Coordinates of C-alpha atoms in Angstrom, one line a residue:
Chain S
X1065 CA -0.1 0.1 -0.3
X1066 CA 3.0 2.4 0.2
X1067 CA 3.9 4.9 -2.6
X1068 CA 7.4 4.2 -4.5
X1069 CA 9.9 6.7 -3.7
X1070 CA 9.7 7.7 -7.3
X1071 CA 5.7 8.3 -6.9
X1072 CA 6.4 10.3 -3.7
X1073 CA 8.6 12.6 -5.5
X1074 CA 6.7 13.3 -8.1
X1075 CA 3.6 14.0 -5.9
X1076 CA 5.9 16.5 -4.0
X1077 CA 7.1 18.1 -7.4
X1078 CA 3.2 18.3 -8.1
X1079 CA 2.4 19.6 -4.7
X1080 CA 4.7 22.7 -5.2
X1081 CA 3.5 23.6 -8.8
X1082 CA 0.2 23.5 -7.5
X1083 CA 0.6 25.7 -4.5
X1084 CA 2.6 28.1 -7.0
X1085 CA -0.6 28.0 -9.8
X1086 CA -3.0 28.5 -7.0
X1087 CA -1.2 31.6 -5.3
X1088 CA -0.9 33.1 -8.8
X1089 CA -5.0 32.6 -9.6
X1090 CA -5.5 34.2 -6.1
X1091 CA -3.1 37.0 -7.0
X1092 CA -5.1 38.0 -10.2
X1093 CA -8.5 37.7 -8.2
X1094 CA -7.0 39.9 -5.8
X1095 CA -5.6 42.1 -8.5
X1096 CA -9.5 42.4 -9.8
X1097 CA -10.6 43.9 -6.5
X1098 CA -7.7 46.1 -6.4
X1099 CA -5.7 44.6 -3.3
X1100 CA -2.7 46.3 -2.1
X1101 CA 0.5 44.4 -2.6
X1102 CA 0.5 42.8 1.0
X1103 CA -3.1 41.5 0.5
X1104 CA -2.1 39.9 -2.7
X1105 CA 0.7 37.9 -1.2
X1106 CA -1.3 37.2 2.1
X1107 CA -4.5 36.3 -0.3
X1108 CA -2.1 33.8 -2.2
X1109 CA -1.0 32.2 0.7
X1110 CA -4.2 31.5 2.2
X1111 CA -5.4 30.2 -1.3
X1112 CA -2.4 27.8 -1.9
X1113 CA -2.1 26.6 1.8
X1114 CA -5.2 26.8 3.2
X1115 CA -6.8 23.5 2.0
X1116 CA -4.3 21.5 3.6
X1117 CA -4.5 23.8 6.9
X1118 CA -8.1 23.3 6.9
X1119 CA -7.8 19.2 6.8
X1120 CA -5.0 19.2 9.3
X1121 CA -7.1 21.1 11.7
X1122 CA -10.1 19.3 11.1
X1123 CA -8.2 15.7 11.5
X1124 CA -6.1 17.1 14.3
X1125 CA -2.9 16.6 12.1
X1126 CA -0.3 18.6 13.6
X1127 CA 2.0 20.3 12.8
X1128 CA 0.6 21.4 9.8
X1129 CA 2.5 21.7 6.7
X1130 CA 3.5 24.9 6.7
X1131 CA 4.8 25.3 9.9
X1132 CA 7.1 22.2 9.5
X1133 CA 8.3 23.6 6.1
X1134 CA 8.1 27.2 6.3
X1135 CA 9.7 27.5 2.5
X1136 CA 6.2 26.9 1.6
X1137 CA 5.3 29.9 2.9
X1138 CA 8.1 31.8 0.7
X1139 CA 6.8 30.1 -2.0
X1140 CA 3.6 31.0 -2.2
X1141 CA 4.6 34.7 -1.3
X1142 CA 7.2 34.9 -4.2
X1143 CA 4.4 33.4 -6.7
X1144 CA 2.0 35.8 -5.6
X1145 CA 4.7 38.5 -6.0
X1146 CA 5.7 37.2 -9.3
X1147 CA 2.2 37.8 -10.5
X1148 CA 2.3 41.5 -9.4
X1149 CA 5.4 42.0 -11.9
X1150 CA 3.7 40.1 -14.8
X1151 CA 0.7 41.0 -14.4
X1152 CA 1.1 42.0 -18.1
X1153 CA 1.9 38.1 -19.3
X1154 CA -1.0 36.8 -17.1
X1155 CA -3.8 37.4 -19.9
X1156 CA -1.5 34.9 -22.4
X1157 CA -0.9 32.2 -20.1
X1158 CA -4.8 32.2 -19.0
X1159 CA -5.2 28.6 -20.4
X1160 CA -2.0 27.5 -19.0
X1161 CA -3.1 28.5 -15.4
X1162 CA -6.5 26.6 -15.7
X1163 CA -4.6 24.1 -16.6
X1164 CA -2.3 24.1 -13.8
X1165 CA -5.4 25.1 -11.3
X1166 CA -7.0 21.8 -12.6
X1167 CA -3.7 19.8 -11.5
X1168 CA -3.4 21.8 -8.4
X1169 CA -7.1 20.1 -7.5
X1170 CA -6.1 16.2 -8.2
X1171 CA -2.8 16.9 -6.5
X1172 CA -4.3 18.3 -3.3
X1173 CA -7.1 15.7 -3.5
X1174 CA -4.6 12.6 -3.5
X1175 CA -2.4 14.2 -0.9
X1176 CA -5.4 15.1 1.6
X1177 CA -6.4 11.3 1.0
X1178 CA -2.9 10.2 2.0
X1179 CA -3.0 12.1 5.3
X1180 CA -6.1 10.7 6.3
X1181 CA -5.1 6.9 5.2
X1182 CA -2.0 7.2 7.1
X1183 CA -3.7 8.2 10.0
X1184 CA -6.0 4.9 9.6
X1185 CA -9.5 6.9 9.1
X1186 CA -12.5 5.3 7.8
X1187 CA -12.9 5.6 4.0
X1188 CA -15.7 8.1 3.9
X1189 CA -13.3 10.5 5.8
X1190 CA -10.4 10.1 3.8
X1191 CA -12.6 11.2 0.9
X1192 CA -13.8 14.1 2.8
X1193 CA -10.0 14.8 3.6
X1194 CA -9.2 14.8 -0.3
X1195 CA -12.3 17.0 -0.9
X1196 CA -11.5 19.4 2.1
X1197 CA -8.0 19.7 0.9
X1198 CA -8.5 20.2 -3.1
X1199 CA -11.4 22.7 -2.3
X1200 CA -11.3 24.8 0.9
X1201 CA -8.3 26.8 -0.4
X1202 CA -10.9 28.3 -3.1
X1203 CA -13.7 28.9 -1.0
X1204 CA -11.4 30.5 1.2
X1205 CA -10.2 32.7 -1.5
X1206 CA -13.6 33.4 -2.7
X1207 CA -15.0 34.5 1.1
X1208 CA -11.8 36.7 1.7
X1209 CA -13.1 38.5 -1.8
X1210 CA -16.6 38.4 -0.5
X1211 CA -18.0 36.5 -3.2
X1212 CA -20.6 33.2 -2.9
X1213 CA -17.7 30.4 -3.2
X1214 CA -17.8 29.4 -6.7
X1215 CA -17.1 25.8 -5.6
X1216 CA -20.9 25.9 -4.5
X1217 CA -21.7 27.4 -7.9
X1218 CA -20.2 25.9 -10.7
X1219 CA -18.1 23.7 -13.1
X1220 CA -17.9 20.2 -11.3
X1221 CA -14.9 21.6 -9.2
X1222 CA -16.0 19.7 -5.7
X1223 CA -17.2 16.8 -8.4
X1224 CA -13.8 16.2 -9.8
X1225 CA -12.3 16.0 -6.7
X1226 CA -15.0 13.6 -5.2
X1227 CA -14.8 11.6 -8.3
X1228 CA -10.4 11.5 -8.0
X1229 CA -10.9 10.5 -4.4
X1230 CA -13.3 7.6 -5.0
X1231 CA -11.1 6.1 -7.7
X1232 CA -8.3 6.5 -5.6
X1233 CA -9.7 4.9 -2.5
X1234 CA -11.6 2.1 -4.2
X1235 CA -8.5 1.4 -6.4
X1236 CA -6.8 0.8 -3.0
X1237 CA -9.4 -1.1 -1.8
X1238 CA -9.4 -3.3 -4.5
X1239 CA -5.5 -3.5 -4.1
X1240 CA -4.2 -2.3 -7.0
X1241 CA -0.7 -1.1 -6.9
X1242 CA -0.5 2.5 -5.1
X1243 CA 1.7 4.2 -7.7
X1244 CA -0.7 3.0 -10.7
X1245 CA -3.8 3.9 -9.3
X1246 CA -2.8 7.3 -8.0
X1247 CA -2.0 7.9 -11.5
X1248 CA -5.4 6.6 -13.0
X1249 CA -7.5 8.5 -10.2
X1250 CA -5.2 11.7 -11.4
X1251 CA -5.7 11.3 -15.1
X1252 CA -9.2 10.8 -14.7
X1253 CA -9.8 13.6 -12.4
X1254 CA -8.0 15.9 -14.8
X1255 CA -9.5 15.0 -18.0
X1256 CA -12.9 15.6 -16.3
X1257 CA -12.0 18.7 -15.1
X1258 CA -10.6 20.0 -18.5
X1259 CA -13.8 18.6 -20.5
X1260 CA -16.2 20.6 -17.9
X1261 CA -14.4 23.5 -18.6
X1262 CA -14.3 23.0 -22.2
X1263 CA -17.8 22.1 -22.6
X1264 CA -19.2 24.0 -19.8
X1265 CA -20.7 21.2 -17.9
X1266 CA -22.3 21.7 -14.5
X1267 CA -24.2 20.2 -12.2
X1268 CA -27.9 20.8 -11.9
X1269 CA -28.6 23.4 -10.0
X1270 CA -31.4 23.6 -7.4
X1271 CA -33.3 26.4 -7.5
X1272 CA -35.9 27.1 -5.0
X1273 CA -37.9 30.4 -5.3
X1274 CA -41.0 29.6 -2.6
X1275 CA -41.5 33.0 -0.6
X1276 CA -38.7 33.9 2.0
X1277 CA -39.4 33.0 5.8
Chain B
X1233 CA -23.8 14.1 37.4
X1234 CA -24.0 11.8 34.8
X1235 CA -26.5 11.1 32.3
X1236 CA -29.0 8.5 32.7
X1237 CA -28.6 5.7 29.8
X1238 CA -32.1 6.8 28.6
X1239 CA -31.4 10.3 28.6
X1240 CA -28.2 9.8 26.5
X1241 CA -30.3 8.0 24.0
X1242 CA -32.8 10.4 23.7
X1243 CA -30.1 13.4 23.2
X1244 CA -28.5 11.2 20.5
X1245 CA -31.7 10.5 18.6
X1246 CA -32.5 14.5 18.9
X1247 CA -29.1 14.8 17.9
X1248 CA -29.5 12.9 14.5
X1249 CA -33.1 14.9 14.2
X1250 CA -31.1 18.1 14.5
X1251 CA -28.7 17.7 12.0
X1252 CA -31.5 16.1 9.5
X1253 CA -33.3 19.4 10.2
X1254 CA -30.4 21.9 9.9
X1255 CA -29.1 20.4 6.8
X1256 CA -32.0 20.7 5.3
X1257 CA -33.0 24.2 6.1
X1258 CA -29.3 24.7 5.1
X1259 CA -30.4 23.0 1.4
X1260 CA -33.3 25.2 1.2
X1261 CA -31.1 28.5 1.6
X1262 CA -29.0 27.2 -1.1
X1263 CA -31.6 26.7 -3.1
X1264 CA -32.4 30.5 -2.9
X1265 CA -29.3 31.2 -4.2
X1266 CA -29.5 28.7 -7.4
X1267 CA -26.2 26.5 -6.1
X1268 CA -25.7 23.1 -7.6
X1269 CA -26.2 19.9 -6.6
X1270 CA -23.1 19.4 -5.0
X1271 CA -23.0 22.8 -3.3
X1272 CA -26.1 22.1 -1.7
X1273 CA -25.1 19.1 -0.1
X1274 CA -21.8 20.5 0.7
X1275 CA -23.3 23.8 2.5
X1276 CA -26.0 21.1 4.3
X1277 CA -22.8 19.6 5.8
X1278 CA -21.1 22.1 6.6
X1279 CA -24.0 23.8 8.6
X1280 CA -25.1 20.6 10.5
X1281 CA -21.8 19.7 11.8
X1282 CA -19.9 22.9 11.4
X1283 CA -21.0 24.1 15.3
X1284 CA -19.7 20.9 16.7
X1285 CA -16.5 21.0 14.6
X1286 CA -15.8 24.6 15.8
X1287 CA -16.5 23.7 19.3
X1288 CA -14.2 20.5 19.1
X1289 CA -11.4 22.8 17.7
X1290 CA -11.5 25.7 19.9
X1291 CA -11.5 23.3 22.6
X1292 CA -8.9 20.8 21.2
X1293 CA -11.6 18.2 21.6
X1294 CA -10.3 15.7 19.1
X1295 CA -11.3 13.5 16.9
X1296 CA -14.2 15.6 15.7
X1297 CA -17.7 13.8 15.9
X1298 CA -17.9 13.5 12.0
X1299 CA -14.6 12.1 11.9
X1300 CA -15.4 9.4 14.5
X1301 CA -18.7 8.8 13.0
X1302 CA -18.8 9.3 9.5
X1303 CA -22.4 8.3 9.1
X1304 CA -23.1 11.7 10.4
X1305 CA -21.7 13.1 7.0
X1306 CA -23.6 10.5 5.2
X1307 CA -26.8 11.5 6.9
X1308 CA -26.2 15.3 6.3
X1309 CA -25.8 14.5 2.5
X1310 CA -28.6 12.1 2.2
X1311 CA -30.9 15.1 4.2
X1312 CA -30.0 17.9 1.7
X1313 CA -30.2 15.6 -1.3
X1314 CA -33.6 14.9 0.1
X1315 CA -34.6 18.4 0.0
X1316 CA -33.9 18.7 -3.7
X1317 CA -35.9 15.8 -4.9
X1318 CA -38.7 17.1 -2.3
X1319 CA -39.0 20.9 -2.8
X1320 CA -42.1 21.0 -3.9
X1321 CA -43.3 19.7 -0.3
X1322 CA -40.7 22.3 1.9
X1323 CA -43.1 25.1 1.4
X1324 CA -45.8 23.0 3.4
X1325 CA -43.4 22.1 5.9
X1326 CA -42.1 25.7 6.7
X1327 CA -43.6 25.4 9.8
X1328 CA -42.4 21.8 11.3
X1329 CA -38.8 23.2 10.0
X1330 CA -38.8 26.5 12.1
X1331 CA -39.8 23.9 15.4
X1332 CA -37.4 21.3 14.3
X1333 CA -34.4 24.2 13.9
X1334 CA -35.2 25.1 17.4
X1335 CA -35.0 21.8 18.6
X1336 CA -31.6 21.5 17.0
X1337 CA -30.6 25.0 18.8
X1338 CA -31.5 23.9 22.2
X1339 CA -30.1 20.6 21.4
X1340 CA -27.0 21.4 20.0
X1341 CA -26.5 23.9 23.1
X1342 CA -26.7 21.1 25.6
X1343 CA -24.6 18.6 23.7
X1344 CA -22.0 21.6 23.5
X1345 CA -22.1 22.2 27.4
X1346 CA -21.9 18.5 28.0
X1347 CA -18.7 18.3 25.7
X1348 CA -17.2 21.2 27.6
X1349 CA -17.9 20.0 31.2
X1350 CA -16.7 16.6 30.5
X1351 CA -13.5 18.1 29.9
X1352 CA -13.6 19.8 33.4
X1353 CA -13.6 23.5 31.6
X1354 CA -14.8 26.5 33.8
X1355 CA -18.6 27.4 33.6
X1356 CA -17.8 30.7 31.5
X1357 CA -16.4 27.9 28.9
X1358 CA -18.9 25.3 29.3
X1359 CA -21.5 27.9 28.3
X1360 CA -19.6 29.5 25.6
X1361 CA -19.2 25.9 24.2
X1362 CA -23.0 25.3 24.3
X1363 CA -23.5 28.8 22.3
X1364 CA -20.8 28.1 19.6
X1365 CA -22.2 24.4 19.5
X1366 CA -25.5 25.8 19.0
X1367 CA -25.0 28.7 16.7
X1368 CA -21.9 28.3 14.5
X1369 CA -23.3 26.1 11.9
X1370 CA -25.6 28.8 10.8
X1371 CA -23.4 31.5 10.7
X1372 CA -20.9 29.4 8.3
X1373 CA -24.2 28.8 6.2
X1374 CA -24.5 32.6 6.1
X1375 CA -20.8 33.7 5.2
X1376 CA -20.9 30.7 2.6
X1377 CA -24.2 32.3 1.2
X1378 CA -22.6 35.9 1.5
X1379 CA -25.2 37.4 4.1
X1380 CA -24.3 39.1 7.3
X1381 CA -25.0 36.1 9.5
X1382 CA -28.7 36.2 10.9
X1383 CA -27.2 35.4 14.3
X1384 CA -25.7 39.2 14.6
X1385 CA -29.2 40.7 13.5
X1386 CA -32.3 38.5 14.7
X1387 CA -34.6 36.7 16.6
X1388 CA -32.9 36.0 19.4
X1389 CA -31.4 32.8 18.4
X1390 CA -28.1 33.6 20.2
X1391 CA -30.0 34.6 23.3
X1392 CA -32.2 31.2 23.3
X1393 CA -28.7 29.6 23.4
X1394 CA -27.4 31.3 26.2
X1395 CA -30.5 30.9 28.5
X1396 CA -30.5 27.4 27.6
X1397 CA -27.0 26.9 28.6
X1398 CA -27.5 28.9 31.6
X1399 CA -30.3 27.1 33.0
X1400 CA -28.4 23.8 32.2
X1401 CA -25.0 24.8 33.9
X1402 CA -26.8 26.7 36.7
X1403 CA -29.0 23.4 37.6
X1404 CA -26.2 21.2 37.6
X1405 CA -24.2 23.6 40.2
X1406 CA -27.2 23.4 42.4
X1407 CA -26.7 19.6 42.1
X1408 CA -30.2 19.5 40.2
X1409 CA -30.6 15.6 39.1
X1410 CA -28.9 16.0 35.6
X1411 CA -31.9 14.6 33.4
X1412 CA -34.6 16.6 35.1
X1413 CA -32.3 19.8 34.4
X1414 CA -31.8 18.9 31.0
X1415 CA -35.2 18.8 30.3
X1416 CA -35.8 21.6 32.0
X1417 CA -33.1 23.8 29.9
X1418 CA -34.4 22.1 27.0
X1419 CA -38.1 23.0 27.1
X1420 CA -37.3 26.5 29.0
X1421 CA -35.0 27.3 25.6
X1422 CA -37.3 25.9 23.4
X1423 CA -40.4 27.3 24.6
X1424 CA -38.5 30.9 24.1
X1425 CA -37.6 30.4 20.8
X1426 CA -41.1 29.5 20.0
X1427 CA -42.7 32.7 21.4
X1428 CA -39.7 34.7 19.8
X1429 CA -40.7 33.3 16.6
X1430 CA -44.3 34.1 17.2
X1431 CA -44.3 37.6 18.3
X1432 CA -41.1 38.5 16.5
X1433 CA -39.1 39.5 19.4
X1434 CA -35.9 40.6 19.2
X1435 CA -33.1 42.0 21.1
X1436 CA -32.8 45.9 20.9
X1437 CA -30.4 46.7 18.1
X1438 CA -27.0 49.3 18.5
X1439 CA -27.6 51.3 15.6
X1440 CA -24.2 53.8 15.3
X1441 CA -24.7 56.0 12.2
X1442 CA -22.1 58.9 13.3
X1443 CA -19.9 59.6 10.2
X1444 CA -17.6 56.8 9.2
X1445 CA -13.5 56.9 10.0
Chain G
X577 CA 16.3 35.5 25.7
X578 CA 13.5 35.2 28.5
X579 CA 11.4 38.6 29.1
X580 CA 11.7 40.2 32.6
X581 CA 9.0 39.8 34.9
X582 CA 8.4 43.8 34.5
X583 CA 8.1 43.5 30.8
X584 CA 5.9 40.6 31.0
X585 CA 3.7 42.4 33.3
X586 CA 4.0 45.3 30.9
X587 CA 2.9 43.0 28.3
X588 CA -0.2 41.7 30.3
X589 CA -1.5 44.8 30.8
X590 CA -1.3 45.9 27.3
X591 CA -2.8 42.8 26.0
X592 CA -5.8 43.5 28.0
X593 CA -6.1 47.2 26.6
X594 CA -5.9 46.0 23.5
X595 CA -8.7 43.4 23.6
X596 CA -10.8 46.0 25.1
X597 CA -9.7 48.7 22.3
X598 CA -10.5 45.5 19.8
X599 CA -13.8 44.7 21.6
X600 CA -15.1 48.4 21.3
X601 CA -14.0 49.1 17.6
X602 CA -15.8 46.3 16.4
X603 CA -18.8 46.9 18.8
X604 CA -18.8 50.4 16.7
X605 CA -18.6 48.2 13.4
X606 CA -21.6 46.1 14.5
X607 CA -23.6 49.4 15.6
X608 CA -23.1 50.7 12.1
X609 CA -24.7 47.4 10.4
X610 CA -27.6 47.9 13.2
X611 CA -26.7 44.4 14.8
X612 CA -28.4 43.4 18.0
X613 CA -27.2 43.7 21.4
X614 CA -25.9 40.4 21.5
X615 CA -24.3 40.6 18.1
X616 CA -22.7 43.2 19.1
X617 CA -21.1 41.4 22.0
X618 CA -20.1 38.4 20.0
X619 CA -18.6 40.2 17.3
X620 CA -16.8 42.4 20.2
X621 CA -15.2 38.8 21.4
X622 CA -14.6 37.2 18.0
X623 CA -12.7 40.3 16.9
X624 CA -10.6 40.8 20.0
X625 CA -9.7 37.3 20.6
X626 CA -10.1 35.5 16.9
X627 CA -6.4 36.7 16.1
X628 CA -4.8 34.3 19.4
X629 CA -7.4 31.9 18.9
X630 CA -6.5 31.3 15.1
X631 CA -2.7 31.2 16.1
X632 CA -3.3 29.0 18.7
X633 CA -5.4 26.3 16.2
X634 CA -2.8 27.1 13.6
X635 CA 0.0 26.1 15.9
X636 CA -1.8 23.3 17.7
X637 CA -0.9 25.5 20.9
X638 CA -3.8 24.5 23.2
X639 CA -5.6 25.4 25.4
X640 CA -6.6 28.9 23.8
X641 CA -6.0 31.8 25.7
X642 CA -9.7 32.3 26.5
X643 CA -10.4 28.8 27.5
X644 CA -7.5 28.8 30.2
X645 CA -8.5 32.1 31.6
X646 CA -12.4 32.9 30.6
X647 CA -12.6 36.0 32.1
X648 CA -11.1 37.9 28.8
X649 CA -14.1 36.5 27.4
X650 CA -16.2 38.6 30.2
X651 CA -13.8 41.7 29.7
X652 CA -14.6 41.7 25.7
X653 CA -18.4 41.3 26.5
X654 CA -18.2 44.0 28.8
X655 CA -16.1 46.4 26.7
X656 CA -18.8 45.6 23.6
X657 CA -21.5 46.6 25.9
X658 CA -20.1 49.2 27.3
X659 CA -19.6 50.9 23.9
X660 CA -23.6 50.3 23.3
X661 CA -24.3 52.1 26.4
X662 CA -21.7 55.1 25.4
X663 CA -22.1 55.4 22.2
X664 CA -22.6 58.9 22.2
X665 CA -19.2 59.5 23.8
X666 CA -17.7 57.2 20.7
X667 CA -17.5 60.1 18.4
X668 CA -15.4 62.1 20.6
X669 CA -13.3 59.3 21.4
X670 CA -12.4 58.6 17.5
X671 CA -8.6 59.5 17.6
X672 CA -8.3 57.6 21.1
X673 CA -9.5 54.2 19.6
X674 CA -7.5 54.8 16.5
X675 CA -4.5 54.9 18.8
X676 CA -5.6 52.0 20.8
X677 CA -6.2 49.6 18.2
X678 CA -2.6 50.4 16.7
X679 CA -1.4 49.5 20.1
X680 CA -3.0 46.7 20.0
X681 CA -1.8 45.7 16.7
X682 CA 1.7 45.7 17.8
X683 CA 0.8 44.1 21.4
X684 CA -0.8 41.3 19.7
X685 CA 2.0 40.9 16.9
X686 CA 4.6 40.5 19.5
X687 CA 2.9 38.0 21.9
X688 CA 2.3 36.1 18.6
X689 CA 6.1 36.0 17.9
X690 CA 6.2 34.9 21.7
X691 CA 3.9 32.2 21.7
X692 CA 5.8 30.5 18.2
X693 CA 9.3 31.2 19.6
X694 CA 8.3 29.3 22.8
X695 CA 7.3 26.5 20.5
X696 CA 10.7 26.5 19.4
X697 CA 9.3 27.1 15.5
X698 CA 11.1 28.1 12.6
X699 CA 11.7 32.1 12.4
X700 CA 9.7 32.7 9.0
X701 CA 6.6 30.8 11.3
X702 CA 7.8 33.2 14.3
X703 CA 7.2 36.2 11.7
X704 CA 3.8 34.5 10.6
X705 CA 2.6 33.9 14.0
X706 CA 2.6 37.5 14.6
X707 CA 1.0 38.5 11.6
X708 CA -1.8 36.1 12.5
X709 CA -2.1 37.5 15.8
X710 CA -2.3 40.8 15.0
X711 CA -4.1 40.5 11.8
X712 CA -6.8 37.9 11.9
X713 CA -9.5 39.5 14.5
X714 CA -10.1 42.2 11.8
X715 CA -10.3 40.0 9.1
X716 CA -13.1 38.0 11.3
X717 CA -14.7 41.3 12.1
X718 CA -15.0 42.3 8.3
X719 CA -16.0 38.8 7.1
X720 CA -18.6 38.8 9.8
X721 CA -19.8 42.0 8.8
X722 CA -19.8 41.1 5.0
X723 CA -16.9 43.4 4.0
X724 CA -13.5 42.8 1.7
X725 CA -11.6 42.5 5.1
X726 CA -9.7 46.1 5.4
X727 CA -6.6 44.3 5.6
X728 CA -6.3 43.5 1.8
X729 CA -6.9 47.1 1.0
X730 CA -5.6 49.5 3.1
X731 CA -3.3 51.4 5.4
X732 CA -0.5 49.3 6.1
X733 CA -2.1 47.3 8.5
X734 CA -0.7 44.0 7.8
X735 CA 2.8 45.9 6.8
X736 CA 3.0 47.5 10.4
X737 CA 2.5 43.8 11.5
X738 CA 5.3 42.4 9.5
X739 CA 7.4 45.2 10.3
X740 CA 7.0 45.0 14.3
X741 CA 7.8 41.1 13.9
X742 CA 10.9 41.7 11.8
X743 CA 12.4 44.1 14.2
X744 CA 11.5 41.8 17.2
X745 CA 12.9 38.6 15.4
X746 CA 15.8 40.1 14.2
X747 CA 16.8 41.7 17.5
X748 CA 16.4 38.7 19.4
X749 CA 18.4 36.7 16.6
X750 CA 21.4 39.6 16.8
X751 CA 21.3 38.8 20.8
X752 CA 19.6 42.0 21.5
X753 CA 18.2 42.3 25.4
X754 CA 14.7 41.1 24.7
X755 CA 12.9 43.9 27.1
X756 CA 14.7 46.6 24.8
X757 CA 14.3 45.1 21.5
X758 CA 10.2 44.4 22.3
X759 CA 10.1 47.7 23.2
X760 CA 12.0 48.6 20.1
X761 CA 9.8 47.0 17.9
X762 CA 6.7 48.0 19.7
X763 CA 7.7 52.0 19.4
X764 CA 8.7 51.4 15.6
X765 CA 5.7 49.6 14.4
X766 CA 3.3 52.1 16.5
X767 CA 4.9 55.2 14.6
X768 CA 4.5 53.6 11.6
X769 CA 1.0 52.7 11.9
X770 CA 0.3 56.4 13.1
X771 CA 2.2 57.8 10.2
X772 CA 0.5 55.5 8.0
X773 CA -2.8 56.9 9.3
X774 CA -1.7 60.5 9.7
X775 CA -0.4 61.1 6.0
X776 CA -2.8 58.0 4.3
X777 CA 0.2 56.1 3.5
X778 CA -0.7 52.6 1.6
X779 CA 0.9 50.3 -0.5
X780 CA 0.9 50.1 -4.0
X781 CA -2.5 48.5 -5.3
X782 CA -2.3 45.4 -7.6
X783 CA -4.9 46.4 -10.1
X784 CA -5.9 43.8 -12.8
X785 CA -8.5 44.5 -15.4
X786 CA -8.3 42.2 -17.9
X787 CA -11.4 40.1 -19.0
X788 CA -12.7 37.9 -16.6
X789 CA -12.4 34.1 -17.0

């Protein structure tokens, strides 16, 4: 059930790519609201590291990732600040960032599942841990920007995280190789997300318009 | 000072009723904002289990309820999803849900007090724990829906929780039977809430309109 | 590296002044939104004690300050309630409160740094702990009032906290006397904040106006 050293290293690299991508995406959101430079960097940190922090707090999994490895904090600040300096280029890199954001979603999900599994938690909690790790950062970003979180409204974001977690957990239960099933879960989740973006797929909405109470 | 087995079982049943009621109320809120199905279910979970989770995190009381008993997660998701399917009926059940929501408030409050008492915390913290357990779920729902939390604006909601906690803690201090005082506290809190709803009672408001700084 | 008993006592007094000031400032914010009396008191507690609570939860530093010393809860409730009763005077005390709020910012920052240092955490985390302690209370206040947090938009607030933390941590690294460097860091931070208020200094803003994605 262990990850090979090769896969663990790959996951670590993808994690760094993901926090950079999330911090830069958050910085662009901050720029849309004309936040100051410090606000941009803080929003980048909260968005990139908030999902993992929420997971660790909810599961009682201490110390938190960025407390143990503070250079992750520095990376996200640097990524957010780079976004300010290179804002003119961001426009041209939009598709790249949507892709990296999708990579981040599935990578965070798989890492979240792993943390809960290593704590020996039940499968429902393992999947919830993946979902929280993948999605809470973006929810915090939207709350701090005073929006209704996108998560609740669009684009299969949470659904992608759930599908990724379900494939990963299901495959491990079926005793498939850890590296193999991790790869399959991530590719499947990534494909679903990119198809959802391309074809504007969304979950059905629940519209309730009866009188207020 | 112990609850009888009978009362503990009753409290457990009321807890399940309460999380179902809170999840369904949250789902209706989600529907008013046209969230997608996944958003509806997530908002149901956060609202129903958020108060207890906030209490456990603030008091360092691990593992959290839903981590230990993940079927509570499944119950809230099922309740939220049922709300989507039965939305046409919800309108007719409005009074029932206001009643069950009030039951949830006092049940959560009593459970929150019990958790803090079992940890041997001071009485002020016991009452705060009841208030947090009773009220934070609704605050999170309102933040995620991008409203000013109702808690801060209306209908004696927090007051009911405080009164319930005060009667409960006071009665236990006076060495009344645990089952008896729990019953009295819950009935008193429930009555106050229903009277407040019926007669639109509210706390006085603090209106400050001097120039902005 | 230890604080003298004299400095520790001074820091404690300043802490109480700071939570009173933060609770009263929050109460005024609550009054601008016509919250009810209970909401005003709760918002006061969350604003005054939220920064320290967030720090303790993120660092796994239990029990939280107000759980161990519940009289801090009572102090903040009393301060918020006093604000309601003396609202007519508040207008005339605006400058005093801006000053006390600035004192609170640097005091919270120094206390947050101390907590992380006593836990033996790395310097980046020590500075982050100071920033979180100083700033999160105000962020929670703004979220609960449904505003974009001021922190992200103005007046060097977070910057003052960072500068204070940097001077403090840097001085201790350079083996300066603990009392001395604490005093220097706090005076420097306070001066910067007051100058920023006086001359409307702000960080440059990042304005990103390309098409939405």
